[in-house]
mmCIF file of C-alpha atoms and ligand atoms in Angstrom:
data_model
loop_
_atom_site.group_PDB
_atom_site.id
_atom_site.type_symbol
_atom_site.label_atom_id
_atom_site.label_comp_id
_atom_site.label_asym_id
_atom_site.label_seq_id
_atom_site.Cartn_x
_atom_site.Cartn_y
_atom_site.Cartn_z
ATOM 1 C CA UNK A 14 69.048 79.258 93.325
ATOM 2 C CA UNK A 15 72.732 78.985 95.334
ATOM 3 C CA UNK A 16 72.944 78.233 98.696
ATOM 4 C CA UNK A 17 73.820 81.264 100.556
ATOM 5 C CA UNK A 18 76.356 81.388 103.117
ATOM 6 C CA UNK A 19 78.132 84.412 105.046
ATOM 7 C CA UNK A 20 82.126 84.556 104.991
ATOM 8 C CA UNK A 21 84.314 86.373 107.033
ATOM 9 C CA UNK A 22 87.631 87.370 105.861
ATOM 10 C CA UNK A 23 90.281 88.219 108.510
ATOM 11 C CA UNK A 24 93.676 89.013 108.587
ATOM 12 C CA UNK A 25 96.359 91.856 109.551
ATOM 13 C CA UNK A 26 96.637 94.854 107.573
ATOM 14 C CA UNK A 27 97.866 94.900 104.692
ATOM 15 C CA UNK A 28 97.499 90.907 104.547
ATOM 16 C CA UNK A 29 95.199 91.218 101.254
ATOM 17 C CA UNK A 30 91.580 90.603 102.571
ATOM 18 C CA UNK A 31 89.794 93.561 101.199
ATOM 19 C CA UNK A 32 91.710 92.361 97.845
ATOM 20 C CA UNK A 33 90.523 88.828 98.282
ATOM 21 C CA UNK A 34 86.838 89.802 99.511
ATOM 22 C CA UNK A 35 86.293 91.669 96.403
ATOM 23 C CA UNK A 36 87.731 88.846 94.042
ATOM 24 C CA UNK A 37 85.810 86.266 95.496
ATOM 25 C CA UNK A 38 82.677 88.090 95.817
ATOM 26 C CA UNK A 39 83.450 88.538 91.630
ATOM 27 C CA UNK A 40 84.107 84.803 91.611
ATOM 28 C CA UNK A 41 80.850 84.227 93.459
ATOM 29 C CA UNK A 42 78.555 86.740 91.105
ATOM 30 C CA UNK A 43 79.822 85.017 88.209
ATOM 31 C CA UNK A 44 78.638 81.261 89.523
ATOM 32 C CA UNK A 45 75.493 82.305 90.131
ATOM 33 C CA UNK A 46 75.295 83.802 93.312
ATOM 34 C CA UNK A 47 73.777 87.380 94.663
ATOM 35 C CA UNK A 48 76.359 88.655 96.779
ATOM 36 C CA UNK A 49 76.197 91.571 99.445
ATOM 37 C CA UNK A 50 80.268 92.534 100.254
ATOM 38 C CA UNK A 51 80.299 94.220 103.234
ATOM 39 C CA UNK A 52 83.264 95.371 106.219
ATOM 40 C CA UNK A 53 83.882 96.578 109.410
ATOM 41 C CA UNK A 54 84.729 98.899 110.877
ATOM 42 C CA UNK A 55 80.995 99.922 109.251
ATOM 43 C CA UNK A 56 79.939 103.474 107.251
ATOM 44 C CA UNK A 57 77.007 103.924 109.372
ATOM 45 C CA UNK A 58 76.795 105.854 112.299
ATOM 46 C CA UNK A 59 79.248 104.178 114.900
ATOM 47 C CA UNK A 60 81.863 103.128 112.402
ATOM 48 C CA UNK A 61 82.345 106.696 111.664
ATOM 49 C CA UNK A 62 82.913 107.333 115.654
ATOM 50 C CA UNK A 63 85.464 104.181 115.516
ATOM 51 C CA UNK A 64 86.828 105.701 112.022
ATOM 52 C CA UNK A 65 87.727 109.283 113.465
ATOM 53 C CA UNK A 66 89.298 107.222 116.879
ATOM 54 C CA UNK A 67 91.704 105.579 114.325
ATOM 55 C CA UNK A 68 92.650 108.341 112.301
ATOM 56 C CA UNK A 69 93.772 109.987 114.886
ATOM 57 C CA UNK A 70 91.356 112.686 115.427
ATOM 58 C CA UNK A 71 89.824 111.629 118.389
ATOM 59 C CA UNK A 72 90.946 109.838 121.545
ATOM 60 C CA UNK A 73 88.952 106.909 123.208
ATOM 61 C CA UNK A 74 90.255 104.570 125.876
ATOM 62 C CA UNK A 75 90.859 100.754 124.805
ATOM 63 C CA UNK A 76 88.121 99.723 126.193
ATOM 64 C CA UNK A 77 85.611 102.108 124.954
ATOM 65 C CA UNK A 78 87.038 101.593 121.306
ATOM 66 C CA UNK A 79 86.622 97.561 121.865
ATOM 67 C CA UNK A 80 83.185 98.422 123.019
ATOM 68 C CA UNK A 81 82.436 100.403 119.852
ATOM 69 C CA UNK A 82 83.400 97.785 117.662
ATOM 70 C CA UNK A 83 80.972 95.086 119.345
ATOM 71 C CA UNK A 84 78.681 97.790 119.207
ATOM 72 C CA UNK A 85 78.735 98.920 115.386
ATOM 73 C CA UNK A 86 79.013 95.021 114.481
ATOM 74 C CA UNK A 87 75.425 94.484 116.461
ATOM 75 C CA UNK A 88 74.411 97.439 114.217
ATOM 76 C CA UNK A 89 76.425 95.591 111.227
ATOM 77 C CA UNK A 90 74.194 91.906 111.967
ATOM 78 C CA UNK A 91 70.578 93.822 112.801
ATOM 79 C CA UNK A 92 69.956 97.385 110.828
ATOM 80 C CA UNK A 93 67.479 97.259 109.324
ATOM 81 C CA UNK A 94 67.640 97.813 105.593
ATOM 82 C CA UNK A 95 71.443 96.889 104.909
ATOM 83 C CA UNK A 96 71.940 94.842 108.343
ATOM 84 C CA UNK A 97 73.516 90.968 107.510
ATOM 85 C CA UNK A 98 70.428 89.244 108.551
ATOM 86 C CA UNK A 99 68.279 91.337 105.951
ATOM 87 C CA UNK A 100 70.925 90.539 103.443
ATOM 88 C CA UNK A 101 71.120 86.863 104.120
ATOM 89 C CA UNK A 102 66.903 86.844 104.436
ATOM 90 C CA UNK A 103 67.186 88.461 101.012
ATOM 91 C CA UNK A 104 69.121 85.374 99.702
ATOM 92 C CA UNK A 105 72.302 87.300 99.505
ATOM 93 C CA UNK A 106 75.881 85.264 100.169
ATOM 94 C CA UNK A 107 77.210 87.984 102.175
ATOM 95 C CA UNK A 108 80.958 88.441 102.425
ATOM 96 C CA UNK A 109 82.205 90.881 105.334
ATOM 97 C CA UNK A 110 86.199 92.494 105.308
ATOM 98 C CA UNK A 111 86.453 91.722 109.143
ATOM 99 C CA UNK A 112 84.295 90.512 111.816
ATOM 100 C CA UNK A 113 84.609 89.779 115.249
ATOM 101 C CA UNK A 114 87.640 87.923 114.988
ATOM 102 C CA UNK A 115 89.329 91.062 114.124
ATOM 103 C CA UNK A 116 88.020 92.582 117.765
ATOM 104 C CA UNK A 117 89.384 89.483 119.326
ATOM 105 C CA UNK A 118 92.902 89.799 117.631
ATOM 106 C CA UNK A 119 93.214 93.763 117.545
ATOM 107 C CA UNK A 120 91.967 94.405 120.965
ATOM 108 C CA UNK A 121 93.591 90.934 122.837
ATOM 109 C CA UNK A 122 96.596 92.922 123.480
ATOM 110 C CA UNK A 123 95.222 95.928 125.407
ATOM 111 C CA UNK A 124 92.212 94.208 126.612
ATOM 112 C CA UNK A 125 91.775 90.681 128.631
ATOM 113 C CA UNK A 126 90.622 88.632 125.157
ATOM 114 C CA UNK A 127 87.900 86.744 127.113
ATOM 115 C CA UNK A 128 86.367 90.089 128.159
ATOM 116 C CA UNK A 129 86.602 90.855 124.331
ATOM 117 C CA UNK A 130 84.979 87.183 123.221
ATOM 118 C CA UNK A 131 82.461 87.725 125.560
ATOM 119 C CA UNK A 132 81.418 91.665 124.468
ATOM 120 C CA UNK A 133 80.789 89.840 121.064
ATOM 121 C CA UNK A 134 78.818 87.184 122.864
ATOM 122 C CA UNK A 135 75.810 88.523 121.816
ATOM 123 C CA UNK A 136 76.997 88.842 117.816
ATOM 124 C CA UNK A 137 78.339 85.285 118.084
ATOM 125 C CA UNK A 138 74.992 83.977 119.251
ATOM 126 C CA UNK A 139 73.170 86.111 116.469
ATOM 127 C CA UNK A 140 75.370 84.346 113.581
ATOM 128 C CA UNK A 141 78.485 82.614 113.145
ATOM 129 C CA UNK A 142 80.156 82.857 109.946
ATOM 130 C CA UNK A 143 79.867 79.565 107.609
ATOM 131 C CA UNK A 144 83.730 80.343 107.704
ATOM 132 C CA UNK A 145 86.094 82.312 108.860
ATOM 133 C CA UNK A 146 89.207 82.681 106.571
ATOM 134 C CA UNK A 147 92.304 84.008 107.585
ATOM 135 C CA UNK A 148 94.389 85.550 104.569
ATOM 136 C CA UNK A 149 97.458 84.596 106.640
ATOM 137 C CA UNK A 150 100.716 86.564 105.649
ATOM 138 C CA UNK A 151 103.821 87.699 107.292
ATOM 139 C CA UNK A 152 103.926 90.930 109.333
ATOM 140 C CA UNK A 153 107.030 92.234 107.619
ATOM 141 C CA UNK A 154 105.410 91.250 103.771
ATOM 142 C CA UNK A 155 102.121 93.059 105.178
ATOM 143 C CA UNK A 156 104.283 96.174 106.317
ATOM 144 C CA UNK A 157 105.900 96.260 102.752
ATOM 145 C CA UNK A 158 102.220 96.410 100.819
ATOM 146 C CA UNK A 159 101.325 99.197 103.418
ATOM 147 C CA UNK A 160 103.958 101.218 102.697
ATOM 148 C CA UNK A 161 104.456 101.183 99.268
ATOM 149 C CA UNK A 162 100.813 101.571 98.809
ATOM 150 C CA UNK A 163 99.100 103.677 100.561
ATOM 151 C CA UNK A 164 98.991 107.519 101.397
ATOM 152 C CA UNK A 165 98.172 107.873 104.964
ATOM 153 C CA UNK A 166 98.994 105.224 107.834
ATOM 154 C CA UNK A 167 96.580 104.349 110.846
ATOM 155 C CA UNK A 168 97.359 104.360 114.269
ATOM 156 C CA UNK A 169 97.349 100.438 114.578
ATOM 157 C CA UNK A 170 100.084 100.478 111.368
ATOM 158 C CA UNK A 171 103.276 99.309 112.513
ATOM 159 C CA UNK A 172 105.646 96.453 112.316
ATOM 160 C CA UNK A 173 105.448 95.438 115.970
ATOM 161 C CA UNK A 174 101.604 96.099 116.533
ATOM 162 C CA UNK A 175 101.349 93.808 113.137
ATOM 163 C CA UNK A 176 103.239 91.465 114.889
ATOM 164 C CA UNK A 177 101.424 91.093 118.120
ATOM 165 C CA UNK A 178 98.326 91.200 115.693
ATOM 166 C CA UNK A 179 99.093 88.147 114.225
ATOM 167 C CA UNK A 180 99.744 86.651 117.347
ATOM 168 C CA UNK A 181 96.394 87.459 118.584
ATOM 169 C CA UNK A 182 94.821 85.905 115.901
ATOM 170 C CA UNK A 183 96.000 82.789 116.258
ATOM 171 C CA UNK A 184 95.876 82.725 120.016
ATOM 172 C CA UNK A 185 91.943 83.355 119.435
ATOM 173 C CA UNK A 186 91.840 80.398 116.755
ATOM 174 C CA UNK A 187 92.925 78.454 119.055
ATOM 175 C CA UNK A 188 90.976 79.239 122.179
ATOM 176 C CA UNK A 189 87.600 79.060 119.719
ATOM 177 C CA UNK A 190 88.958 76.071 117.472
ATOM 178 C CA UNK A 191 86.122 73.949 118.435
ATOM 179 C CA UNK A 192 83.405 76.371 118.203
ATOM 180 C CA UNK A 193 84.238 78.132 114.532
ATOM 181 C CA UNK A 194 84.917 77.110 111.554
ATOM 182 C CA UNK A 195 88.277 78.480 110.766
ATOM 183 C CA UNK A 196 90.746 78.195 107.196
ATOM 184 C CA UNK A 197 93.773 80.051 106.774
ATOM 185 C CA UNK A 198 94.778 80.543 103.029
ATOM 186 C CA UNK A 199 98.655 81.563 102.374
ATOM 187 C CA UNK A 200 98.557 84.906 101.223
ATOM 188 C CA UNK A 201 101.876 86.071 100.712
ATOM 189 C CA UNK A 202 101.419 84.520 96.951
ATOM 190 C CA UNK A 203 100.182 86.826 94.224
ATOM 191 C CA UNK A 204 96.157 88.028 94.232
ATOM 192 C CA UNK A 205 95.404 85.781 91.812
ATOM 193 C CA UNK A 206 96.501 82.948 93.609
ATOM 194 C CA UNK A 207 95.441 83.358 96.775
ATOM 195 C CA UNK A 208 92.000 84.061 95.516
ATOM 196 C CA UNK A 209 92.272 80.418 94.049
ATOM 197 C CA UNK A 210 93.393 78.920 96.908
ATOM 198 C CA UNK A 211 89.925 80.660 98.358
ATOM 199 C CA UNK A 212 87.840 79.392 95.950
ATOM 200 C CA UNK A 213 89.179 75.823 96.540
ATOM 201 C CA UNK A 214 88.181 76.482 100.194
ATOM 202 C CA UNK A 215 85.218 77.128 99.654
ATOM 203 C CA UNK A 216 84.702 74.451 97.076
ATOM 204 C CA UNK A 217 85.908 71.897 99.317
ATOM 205 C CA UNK A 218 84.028 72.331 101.705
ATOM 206 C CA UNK A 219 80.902 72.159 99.916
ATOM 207 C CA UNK A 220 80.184 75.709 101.052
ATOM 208 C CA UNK A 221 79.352 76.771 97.346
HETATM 209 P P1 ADP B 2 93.971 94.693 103.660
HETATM 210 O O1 ADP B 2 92.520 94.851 103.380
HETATM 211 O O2 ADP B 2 94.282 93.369 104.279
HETATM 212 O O3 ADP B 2 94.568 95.826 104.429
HETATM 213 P P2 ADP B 2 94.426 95.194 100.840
HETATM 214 O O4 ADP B 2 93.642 94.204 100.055
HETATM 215 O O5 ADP B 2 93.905 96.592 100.946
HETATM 216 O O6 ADP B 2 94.748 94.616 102.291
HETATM 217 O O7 ADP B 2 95.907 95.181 100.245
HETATM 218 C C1 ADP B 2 96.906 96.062 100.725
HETATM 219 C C2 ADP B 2 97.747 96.506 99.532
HETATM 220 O O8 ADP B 2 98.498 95.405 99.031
HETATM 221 C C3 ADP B 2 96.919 97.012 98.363
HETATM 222 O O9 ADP B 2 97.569 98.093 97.766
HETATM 223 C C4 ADP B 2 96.836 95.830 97.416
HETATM 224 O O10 ADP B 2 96.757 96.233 96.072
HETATM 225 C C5 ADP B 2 98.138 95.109 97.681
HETATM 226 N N1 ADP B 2 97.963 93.627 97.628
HETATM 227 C C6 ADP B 2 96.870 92.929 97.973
HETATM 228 N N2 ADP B 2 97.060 91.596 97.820
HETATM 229 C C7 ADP B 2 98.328 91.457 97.368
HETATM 230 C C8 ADP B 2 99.120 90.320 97.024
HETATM 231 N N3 ADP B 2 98.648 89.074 97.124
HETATM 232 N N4 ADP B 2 100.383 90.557 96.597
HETATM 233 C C9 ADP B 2 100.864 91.827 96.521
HETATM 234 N N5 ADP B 2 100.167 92.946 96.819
HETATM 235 C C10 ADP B 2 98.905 92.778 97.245
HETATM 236 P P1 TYD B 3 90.087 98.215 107.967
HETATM 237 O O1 TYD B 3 89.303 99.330 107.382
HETATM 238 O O2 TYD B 3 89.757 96.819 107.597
HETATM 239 O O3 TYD B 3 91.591 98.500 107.695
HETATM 240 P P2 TYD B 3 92.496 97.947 106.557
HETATM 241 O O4 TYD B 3 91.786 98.146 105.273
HETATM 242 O O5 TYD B 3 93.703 98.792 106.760
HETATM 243 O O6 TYD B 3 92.748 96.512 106.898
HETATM 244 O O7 TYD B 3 90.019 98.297 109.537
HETATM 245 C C1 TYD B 3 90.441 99.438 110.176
HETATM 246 C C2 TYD B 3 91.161 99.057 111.414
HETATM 247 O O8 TYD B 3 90.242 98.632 112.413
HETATM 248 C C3 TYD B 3 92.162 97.949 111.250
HETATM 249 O O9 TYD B 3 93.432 98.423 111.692
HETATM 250 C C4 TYD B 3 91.687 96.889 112.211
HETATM 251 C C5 TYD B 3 90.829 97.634 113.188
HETATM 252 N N1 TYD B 3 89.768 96.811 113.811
HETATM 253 C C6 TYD B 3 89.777 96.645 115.187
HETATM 254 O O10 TYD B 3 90.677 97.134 115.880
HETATM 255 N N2 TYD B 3 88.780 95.930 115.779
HETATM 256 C C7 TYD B 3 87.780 95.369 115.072
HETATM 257 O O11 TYD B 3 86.878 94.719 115.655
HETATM 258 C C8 TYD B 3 87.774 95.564 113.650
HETATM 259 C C9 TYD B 3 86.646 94.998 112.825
HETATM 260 C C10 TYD B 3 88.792 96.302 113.057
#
């Protein structure tokens, strides 16, 4: 049997992560290892809420979508039959597209960050990824990939709110430098090679 370990994989939109979760959780199956890929925002009930807020169909306040996200990631860590902990329990690595570094970078802006880093207390207490890695690319490179590739745009998708994004994330790797476990991988190279730089990561570090 593997170790298991749980990964977050962060980054702006468009920055490659959901690429690089699935590669490495391909990577991961064919070393040996059961792996559970999951992402927020979730597909169970309060995802959907957060989904239809981003889409554009509904309207929330800042601070009631921030609140939803904490909320649908305590649902992410504890439901019952697909919640992380089962997963992990079940010996699963489990990789998640997002976690609450994302709340802390995406909501920082419109929303005092501490307020933010403390509404995820709670998850943070619960578990702390083994890492979190930041697929760190350029706004403008990230704005590109968006455009070319996909057929409808989020609320959250443009050049200056990918800016301040970025921003946000590193302002919260540094505030919580000394309390997570942090790597940023360049990802403005091709998938393939950012997924190696990943797997070097995580071979490193002895997480694998
Ligand atoms: P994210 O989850 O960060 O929004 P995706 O993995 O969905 O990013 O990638 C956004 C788009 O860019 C997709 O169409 C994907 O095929 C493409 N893409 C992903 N990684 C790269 C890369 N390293 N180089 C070029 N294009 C990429
Ligand atoms: P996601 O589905 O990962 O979008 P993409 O595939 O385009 O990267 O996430 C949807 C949006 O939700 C994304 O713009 C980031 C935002 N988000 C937050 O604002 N707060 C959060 O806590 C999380 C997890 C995501």
């Amino acid at each position: 049997m593997k170790n298991n370990i749980f990964i977050a994989i962060e980054g702006i939109d468009g920055s490659g992560k959901s690429t690089q979760a699935k590669n490495i959780a391909k990577r991961l199956e064919a070393d040996g290892h059961k792996v559970y890929l999951t992402f927020e925002p979730t597909d169970m009930r309060i995802g959907k809420m957060i989904r239809s807020i981003l889409s554009g169909k509904e309207n929330a306040d800042e601070k009631v979508i921030a609140a939803l996200f904490a909320a649908d990631r305590l649902d992410h860590l504890l439901h019952e039959t697909n919640g992380i902990l089962k997963k992990l329990a079940e010996g699963y690595t489990v990789i998640t597209d997002r976690y609450y570094f994302s709340s802390y970078a995406y909501h920082g802006a419109h929303v005092d960050m501490d307020w933010v880093i403390d509404s995820n207390r709670m998850a943070a207490e619960i578990l702390k990824p083994h890492v979190n890695i930041f697929v760190d690319v350029s706004p403008e490179v990230a704005m590109k990939r968006i455009n070319t590739n996909r057929d409808s745009v989020e609320i959250y998708e443009t050049l200056d709110n990918l800016k301040a994004v970025q921003s946000q994330y590193l302002r919260a790797f540094e505030k919580l430098k000394n309390e997570e476990h942090i790597v940023a991988v360049n990802g403005d190279d091709s998938p393939e090679k950012v997924t190696e730089s990943l797997w070097e990561v995580l071979q490193k570090e002895n997480l694998i």
